[in-house]
Coordinates of C-alpha atoms and ligand atoms in Angstrom, one line a residue:
M1 CA 4.3 -6.3 -30.9
T2 CA 1.2 -6.1 -28.7
A3 CA 1.5 -7.1 -25.1
P4 CA 0.3 -10.6 -24.3
L5 CA -3.1 -10.8 -22.4
L6 CA -3.7 -12.2 -19.0
S7 CA -6.0 -15.2 -19.1
P8 CA -8.9 -14.9 -16.8
S9 CA -10.0 -17.8 -14.6
R10 CA -11.6 -18.2 -11.2
R11 CA -8.2 -18.3 -9.4
L12 CA -7.6 -14.7 -10.6
R13 CA -10.3 -13.2 -8.5
R14 CA -12.6 -10.4 -9.8
T15 CA -13.8 -7.8 -7.4
P16 CA -17.2 -6.4 -6.4
F17 CA -16.3 -3.3 -8.6
S18 CA -14.8 -5.1 -11.7
D19 CA -18.0 -4.5 -13.8
G20 CA -17.6 -0.7 -13.1
V21 CA -13.9 -0.8 -13.8
E22 CA -14.4 -2.5 -17.1
A23 CA -17.3 -0.2 -18.1
A24 CA -14.9 2.7 -17.4
G25 CA -12.5 1.4 -19.9
V26 CA -9.6 -0.1 -17.8
R27 CA -6.6 -0.6 -20.1
A28 CA -4.4 -2.8 -17.9
Y29 CA -4.5 -4.9 -14.8
T30 CA -1.9 -6.4 -12.5
V31 CA -2.5 -9.3 -10.0
Y32 CA -2.4 -8.5 -6.3
N33 CA -3.4 -11.0 -3.6
H34 CA -4.6 -13.2 -6.4
M35 CA -7.1 -10.5 -7.4
L36 CA -7.4 -8.0 -10.3
L37 CA -5.9 -4.6 -9.6
P38 CA -6.3 -1.9 -12.3
T39 CA -3.1 -0.1 -13.3
V40 CA -4.0 2.1 -16.2
F41 CA -7.2 3.8 -17.4
R42 CA -6.3 6.5 -20.1
S43 CA -2.5 6.4 -19.7
I44 CA -0.3 6.5 -16.6
E45 CA 0.5 10.2 -17.3
E46 CA -3.1 11.3 -18.0
D47 CA -4.3 9.4 -14.9
Y48 CA -1.6 11.1 -12.8
Q49 CA -2.5 14.6 -13.9
H50 CA -6.2 13.9 -13.2
L51 CA -5.5 12.4 -9.8
K52 CA -3.6 15.5 -8.8
E53 CA -6.3 18.0 -9.8
A54 CA -9.7 16.2 -9.4
V55 CA -11.0 13.0 -7.7
Q56 CA -10.8 9.3 -8.6
V57 CA -12.6 6.2 -7.4
W58 CA -10.2 3.3 -7.0
D59 CA -11.0 -0.4 -7.0
V60 CA -8.5 -1.6 -4.3
A61 CA -10.5 -4.6 -3.3
C62 CA -7.2 -6.5 -3.6
E63 CA -6.2 -4.9 -0.3
R64 CA -7.7 -7.9 1.4
Q65 CA -8.5 -8.0 5.1
V66 CA -7.1 -10.5 7.5
E67 CA -9.7 -10.3 10.3
L68 CA -8.7 -11.1 14.0
R69 CA -11.6 -11.7 16.3
G70 CA -11.5 -12.8 19.9
P71 CA -9.9 -12.2 23.3
D72 CA -6.3 -12.7 22.0
A73 CA -6.7 -10.4 18.9
G74 CA -4.7 -7.6 20.4
R75 CA -1.9 -9.9 21.7
L76 CA -1.7 -11.5 18.3
M77 CA -1.5 -8.2 16.5
Q78 CA 1.5 -7.2 18.7
M79 CA 3.2 -10.6 17.9
L80 CA 3.1 -9.6 14.2
T81 CA 4.7 -6.2 14.3
P82 CA 7.6 -4.2 16.0
R83 CA 5.4 -1.1 16.1
D84 CA 4.2 -0.6 19.7
L85 CA 0.4 -0.8 19.6
R86 CA -0.4 -0.4 23.3
G87 CA -1.6 3.2 22.9
M88 CA -3.7 2.5 19.8
L89 CA -7.4 3.2 20.4
P90 CA -10.4 1.7 18.5
G91 CA -11.2 3.9 15.6
R92 CA -7.6 4.3 14.6
C93 CA -5.5 2.9 11.7
A94 CA -1.8 2.3 11.7
Y95 CA 0.8 1.5 9.0
V96 CA 2.6 -1.5 10.5
P97 CA 5.6 -3.4 9.3
I98 CA 5.0 -7.2 9.7
V99 CA 8.1 -9.2 10.3
D100 CA 9.1 -12.9 10.7
E101 CA 11.4 -14.4 13.3
T102 CA 14.5 -13.1 11.4
G103 CA 13.1 -9.6 11.2
G104 CA 12.4 -10.0 7.5
M105 CA 9.4 -8.1 6.1
L106 CA 6.4 -10.3 5.4
N107 CA 4.0 -7.4 4.6
D108 CA 3.4 -3.7 5.2
P109 CA -0.3 -3.4 5.8
V110 CA -2.6 -0.9 7.4
A111 CA -4.0 -2.2 10.7
V112 CA -7.5 -1.1 11.5
K113 CA -8.5 -1.4 15.2
L114 CA -12.3 -1.9 15.1
A115 CA -12.6 -2.9 18.8
E116 CA -10.3 -4.3 21.5
D117 CA -11.1 -7.8 20.3
R118 CA -11.5 -7.1 16.6
W119 CA -8.9 -6.0 14.0
W120 CA -8.6 -5.9 10.2
I121 CA -5.1 -6.1 8.7
S122 CA -5.4 -4.5 5.3
I123 CA -2.7 -6.4 3.5
A124 CA -0.2 -5.7 0.7
D125 CA 0.6 -8.4 -1.8
S126 CA 1.6 -11.5 0.2
D127 CA -0.3 -14.4 1.7
L128 CA -0.2 -13.1 5.3
L129 CA -3.3 -15.2 6.3
Y130 CA -1.2 -18.4 6.5
W131 CA 1.5 -16.9 8.7
V132 CA -1.2 -15.6 11.0
K133 CA -3.1 -18.9 11.1
G134 CA 0.1 -20.7 11.8
I135 CA 0.9 -18.5 14.8
V136 CA -2.7 -18.8 16.2
N137 CA -2.4 -22.6 16.1
G138 CA 1.2 -22.9 17.3
W139 CA 0.6 -20.6 20.3
R140 CA -3.0 -21.9 20.9
L141 CA -4.4 -18.4 20.9
D142 CA -8.1 -17.7 21.5
V143 CA -8.8 -15.8 18.2
L144 CA -10.5 -16.5 14.9
V145 CA -8.7 -15.5 11.8
D146 CA -10.2 -15.3 8.3
E147 CA -10.7 -13.2 5.2
P148 CA -14.1 -11.5 5.4
D149 CA -16.2 -10.2 2.5
V150 CA -14.7 -6.7 2.8
S151 CA -13.4 -4.8 -0.2
P152 CA -11.8 -1.4 0.1
L153 CA -12.8 1.3 -2.4
A154 CA -10.6 4.4 -2.3
V155 CA -11.6 7.9 -3.2
Q156 CA -8.5 9.9 -3.8
G157 CA -7.6 13.4 -5.0
P158 CA -8.1 17.1 -3.9
R159 CA -11.9 16.9 -4.4
A160 CA -12.2 13.5 -2.5
E161 CA -13.6 15.1 0.7
D162 CA -16.4 16.9 -1.2
L163 CA -17.4 13.8 -3.0
V164 CA -17.4 11.5 0.0
A165 CA -19.4 14.1 2.0
R166 CA -22.1 14.1 -0.8
V167 CA -22.5 10.3 -0.4
F168 CA -21.9 9.7 3.3
G169 CA -22.8 13.1 4.8
E170 CA -20.9 16.1 6.2
G171 CA -19.7 14.0 9.2
V172 CA -16.9 12.5 7.1
R173 CA -15.1 15.9 7.0
A174 CA -14.3 15.5 10.7
V175 CA -12.5 12.2 10.2
R176 CA -8.8 12.8 10.8
F177 CA -5.9 11.1 8.9
F178 CA -5.6 7.4 9.7
R179 CA -8.8 7.4 11.7
F180 CA -12.2 6.1 10.7
G181 CA -15.8 6.5 11.4
R182 CA -18.9 4.4 10.6
F183 CA -21.2 6.0 8.0
E184 CA -24.4 4.7 6.5
F185 CA -24.9 3.8 2.9
E186 CA -28.2 2.1 1.8
G187 CA -29.0 1.0 5.4
R188 CA -25.5 -0.4 6.0
E189 CA -22.9 1.0 8.4
L190 CA -19.5 1.1 6.6
V191 CA -16.0 1.9 7.9
V192 CA -14.8 5.0 6.2
A193 CA -11.2 6.0 6.9
R194 CA -9.1 9.0 5.9
S195 CA -6.2 7.1 4.2
G196 CA -5.1 5.8 0.9
Y197 CA -2.2 4.9 -1.3
S198 CA -1.6 8.4 -2.6
K199 CA -0.4 11.8 -1.3
Q200 CA -3.3 13.7 -2.7
G201 CA -5.6 13.0 0.3
G202 CA -8.8 11.0 0.4
F203 CA -10.7 8.2 2.0
E204 CA -11.0 4.4 1.9
I205 CA -14.4 2.8 2.3
Y206 CA -14.3 -0.7 3.6
V207 CA -17.2 -2.1 1.6
E208 CA -18.7 -4.9 3.7
G209 CA -20.8 -7.2 1.5
A210 CA -20.0 -7.6 -2.2
D211 CA -23.6 -6.9 -3.1
I212 CA -23.3 -3.1 -2.3
G213 CA -20.1 -2.7 -4.3
M214 CA -21.7 -1.6 -7.6
P215 CA -24.4 0.5 -5.9
L216 CA -21.7 2.4 -4.1
W217 CA -19.6 2.7 -7.2
H218 CA -22.5 4.2 -9.2
A219 CA -23.5 6.5 -6.3
L220 CA -20.0 8.0 -6.2
M221 CA -19.8 8.4 -10.0
E222 CA -23.2 10.1 -10.1
A223 CA -22.6 12.3 -7.1
G224 CA -19.3 13.4 -8.5
A225 CA -20.2 14.1 -12.2
D226 CA -19.7 17.9 -11.8
L227 CA -16.4 17.3 -9.9
D228 CA -15.0 15.4 -13.0
V229 CA -14.8 12.1 -11.0
R230 CA -13.2 9.2 -12.9
A231 CA -12.3 5.6 -12.3
G232 CA -8.7 5.5 -11.3
C233 CA -6.1 3.3 -9.6
P234 CA -2.9 3.6 -7.6
N235 CA -0.6 5.6 -9.9
L236 CA 3.0 4.5 -10.4
I237 CA 4.4 8.0 -10.9
E238 CA 2.5 9.6 -8.0
R239 CA 3.4 6.8 -5.6
I240 CA 7.1 6.9 -6.4
E241 CA 7.1 10.7 -6.0
G242 CA 5.5 10.2 -2.6
G243 CA 7.8 7.4 -1.5
M244 CA 5.0 4.9 -1.0
L245 CA 6.6 1.5 -1.0
S246 CA 5.3 -1.6 -2.9
Y247 CA 5.8 -4.9 -1.2
G248 CA 7.3 -7.5 -3.6
N249 CA 8.8 -4.7 -5.7
D250 CA 10.7 -2.4 -3.4
M251 CA 11.2 -4.9 -0.6
T252 CA 10.8 -8.6 0.2
D253 CA 11.3 -10.9 3.2
D254 CA 15.0 -10.5 2.7
N255 CA 14.8 -6.9 4.0
T256 CA 14.3 -5.6 7.5
P257 CA 12.0 -2.6 8.2
H258 CA 15.1 -0.4 8.8
E259 CA 16.4 -1.2 5.3
C260 CA 13.0 -0.2 4.0
W261 CA 13.2 3.2 5.7
L262 CA 10.3 2.0 8.0
G263 CA 12.3 2.4 11.2
R264 CA 9.9 5.3 12.1
F265 CA 7.1 2.7 12.4
C266 CA 9.1 0.5 14.7
D267 CA 9.4 0.6 18.5
T268 CA 11.3 -2.6 18.8
Q269 CA 12.4 -2.0 22.4
S270 CA 8.9 -1.7 23.7
A271 CA 7.1 -4.0 21.3
I272 CA 7.1 -6.9 23.8
G273 CA 5.8 -10.0 22.2
C274 CA 6.8 -9.2 18.6
I275 CA 8.1 -12.5 17.1
G276 CA 10.9 -10.7 15.2
R277 CA 11.9 -8.5 18.2
D278 CA 15.1 -10.3 19.2
A279 CA 16.3 -10.5 15.6
L280 CA 15.6 -6.8 15.1
L281 CA 17.3 -5.8 18.3
R282 CA 20.4 -7.6 17.1
V283 CA 20.5 -6.0 13.7
A284 CA 19.6 -2.6 15.1
K285 CA 22.9 -2.6 17.0
E286 CA 24.9 -2.5 13.8
G287 CA 22.4 -0.6 11.8
P288 CA 21.4 -1.4 8.3
V289 CA 24.1 -1.7 5.6
Q290 CA 21.7 -0.9 2.7
Q291 CA 18.6 1.3 2.7
I292 CA 15.7 2.5 0.4
R293 CA 16.5 5.8 -1.3
A294 CA 14.8 8.2 -3.7
I295 CA 16.8 8.2 -6.9
E296 CA 16.7 10.6 -9.9
I297 CA 17.6 8.9 -13.2
D298 CA 18.8 11.1 -16.1
G299 CA 17.7 10.9 -19.7
S300 CA 14.4 10.3 -21.5
A301 CA 11.5 8.3 -20.1
V302 CA 12.6 5.0 -18.6
P303 CA 11.0 1.7 -19.8
T304 CA 8.8 -0.3 -17.4
C305 CA 10.7 -1.6 -14.4
D306 CA 9.7 -5.2 -14.3
R307 CA 12.9 -6.5 -12.7
W308 CA 15.5 -5.0 -10.5
W309 CA 18.0 -2.8 -12.4
P310 CA 21.5 -3.0 -11.0
I311 CA 23.0 0.2 -9.5
R312 CA 26.7 0.6 -10.1
A313 CA 29.4 2.9 -9.0
G314 CA 33.2 2.6 -9.6
G315 CA 32.7 -0.7 -11.4
Q316 CA 30.9 -2.3 -8.4
T317 CA 27.2 -3.1 -7.9
V318 CA 26.0 -1.0 -5.0
G319 CA 22.3 -1.6 -5.1
R320 CA 19.2 -2.0 -7.3
V321 CA 16.4 0.1 -8.7
S322 CA 13.0 -1.5 -8.0
S323 CA 10.5 1.2 -9.2
A324 CA 10.9 3.9 -11.8
A325 CA 8.8 6.2 -14.0
W326 CA 9.0 9.4 -15.9
S327 CA 7.5 12.3 -13.9
P328 CA 5.8 15.0 -16.1
D329 CA 5.7 17.4 -13.1
H330 CA 9.4 17.1 -12.3
G331 CA 10.7 16.6 -15.9
T332 CA 12.9 13.7 -14.8
N333 CA 12.7 10.0 -14.0
V334 CA 11.8 9.3 -10.4
A335 CA 12.8 6.0 -8.8
I336 CA 13.0 4.0 -5.7
G337 CA 16.0 1.8 -5.0
M338 CA 17.9 -0.1 -2.3
V339 CA 21.4 1.4 -2.0
R340 CA 24.5 0.3 0.0
M341 CA 25.7 2.4 2.9
T342 CA 28.8 3.5 1.0
H343 CA 26.7 5.1 -1.7
W344 CA 23.5 6.2 0.0
G345 CA 24.5 9.8 0.8
P346 CA 22.5 12.6 -0.8
G347 CA 24.0 13.7 -4.2
T348 CA 26.0 10.4 -4.6
E349 CA 26.4 9.8 -8.4
L350 CA 25.4 6.4 -9.6
E351 CA 25.0 4.4 -12.8
I352 CA 21.8 2.5 -13.5
A353 CA 22.0 -0.6 -15.8
A354 CA 18.5 -0.1 -17.4
P355 CA 17.4 -2.5 -20.1
D356 CA 17.9 0.2 -22.8
G357 CA 21.4 1.2 -21.6
V358 CA 23.4 2.7 -18.8
R359 CA 22.1 5.9 -17.3
A360 CA 23.5 8.5 -14.9
A361 CA 21.6 8.9 -11.7
A362 CA 21.9 10.5 -8.3
V363 CA 20.7 9.8 -4.7
R364 CA 18.3 12.4 -3.4
A365 CA 17.9 13.6 0.1
A366 CA 14.2 12.9 0.1
F367 CA 11.2 11.9 -2.0
W368 CA 9.5 14.4 -4.2
A369 CA 6.1 14.9 -2.6
Ligands
LIG1 N1 -4.6 1.2 2.2 C1 -5.1 0.1 2.8 N2 -4.5 -1.1 2.7 C2 -3.4 -1.2 2.0 C3 -2.8 -0.1 1.4 C4 -3.5 1.2 1.5 N3 -2.8 -2.4 1.8 C5 -1.7 -2.6 0.9 C6 -0.8 -1.4 0.8 N4 -1.6 -0.1 0.7 C7 0.0 -1.3 2.0 N5 1.1 -0.3 1.9 C8 1.0 0.9 2.3 C9 2.0 1.8 2.1 C10 1.9 3.1 2.6 C11 0.8 3.6 3.2 C12 -0.2 2.7 3.5 C13 -0.1 1.4 3.0 C14 0.7 4.9 3.8 N6 1.8 5.6 4.1 C15 1.7 6.9 4.6 C16 2.7 7.8 3.8 O1 3.7 7.2 3.4 O2 2.5 9.0 3.8 C17 2.2 7.0 6.1 C18 1.2 6.5 7.0 C19 1.4 7.0 8.4 O3 2.0 8.1 8.6 O4 1.0 6.3 9.3 O5 -0.4 5.5 3.9 O6 -3.1 2.2 1.0 N7 -6.3 0.1 3.5

């Protein structure tokens, strides 16, 4: 049986790079923020090996920006997150949990501080714009909120710095992790940050203006021909090995940042103004009763994880697996799951009710990367 196709329509937004992605032979897409996100080019395993040894250009335009502009932009940003942003300077990026009034996760974006009064929130897959607009209107804040014509293009892999330097100049080499600089391409100044949804290193170019999307795509492909540059995409295996979470898969608004292992990005005591602060201070007292863990699943390659797989131990359900894949480099199945406190210790043996049968599994002390 062949997999069903996804019917295109204008609701399912194309990106400024979709023509390039299709010419490169994209094999599968998912939908993210109502937009196309490539998931496979050659095969997930082949894409994975290539990402780890060369360089790829990723159409991650679906990481849409929620732009905050105006005198209350900084105050608004702090209302959204329990991470203390007071020391954050313009030119920096920060991974920030976004929580609602119950402390539930609404998104886990990268915040980009362009200026004191101008921010981009580079969102994961949820309609954060409406929550932000609601707050602005309810609190009568002096800030404009919208989704600008900005589409991230990621360059990831060990040769990413060489490739980006060829197109934007040697100055990009000085950009440190989670910082950005402005660099020229065809007469336009673009934000280029050292960041990205992989552990292989690289940059994200915030392409302002859809019209320069394909010119930049072609420039990168031409400049990197001898580096074996290819079109790529966030890779399921690599991101599980690295413990990069996927909103909607690994966590939802039912989870607090602490359950998601994102406590290191929270300063709830000092994040004055955060809408979820009181709720988080309350739950922080008891501590989480379930938490994200790296899990190794025995047996041959697992099937696609497109629903939560129950985690069992001693006849009880003690959690769920939310992401899983066969890792060629580790010769085992790597997975991310939410596990109850009674069973989250390293080495704890578990059973996973996968769709093709029950498998033995174990909690790991840490992710693989
Ligand atoms: N880049 C940008 N926007 C994004 C993503 C991105 N929006 C959607 C999605 N990815 C948001 N989720 C994440 C998850 C992890 C990271 C970034 C965004 C990430 N984590 C680092 C890590 O785990 O090593 C830690 C970052 C830090 O130390 O501050 O990078 O990828 N623009």
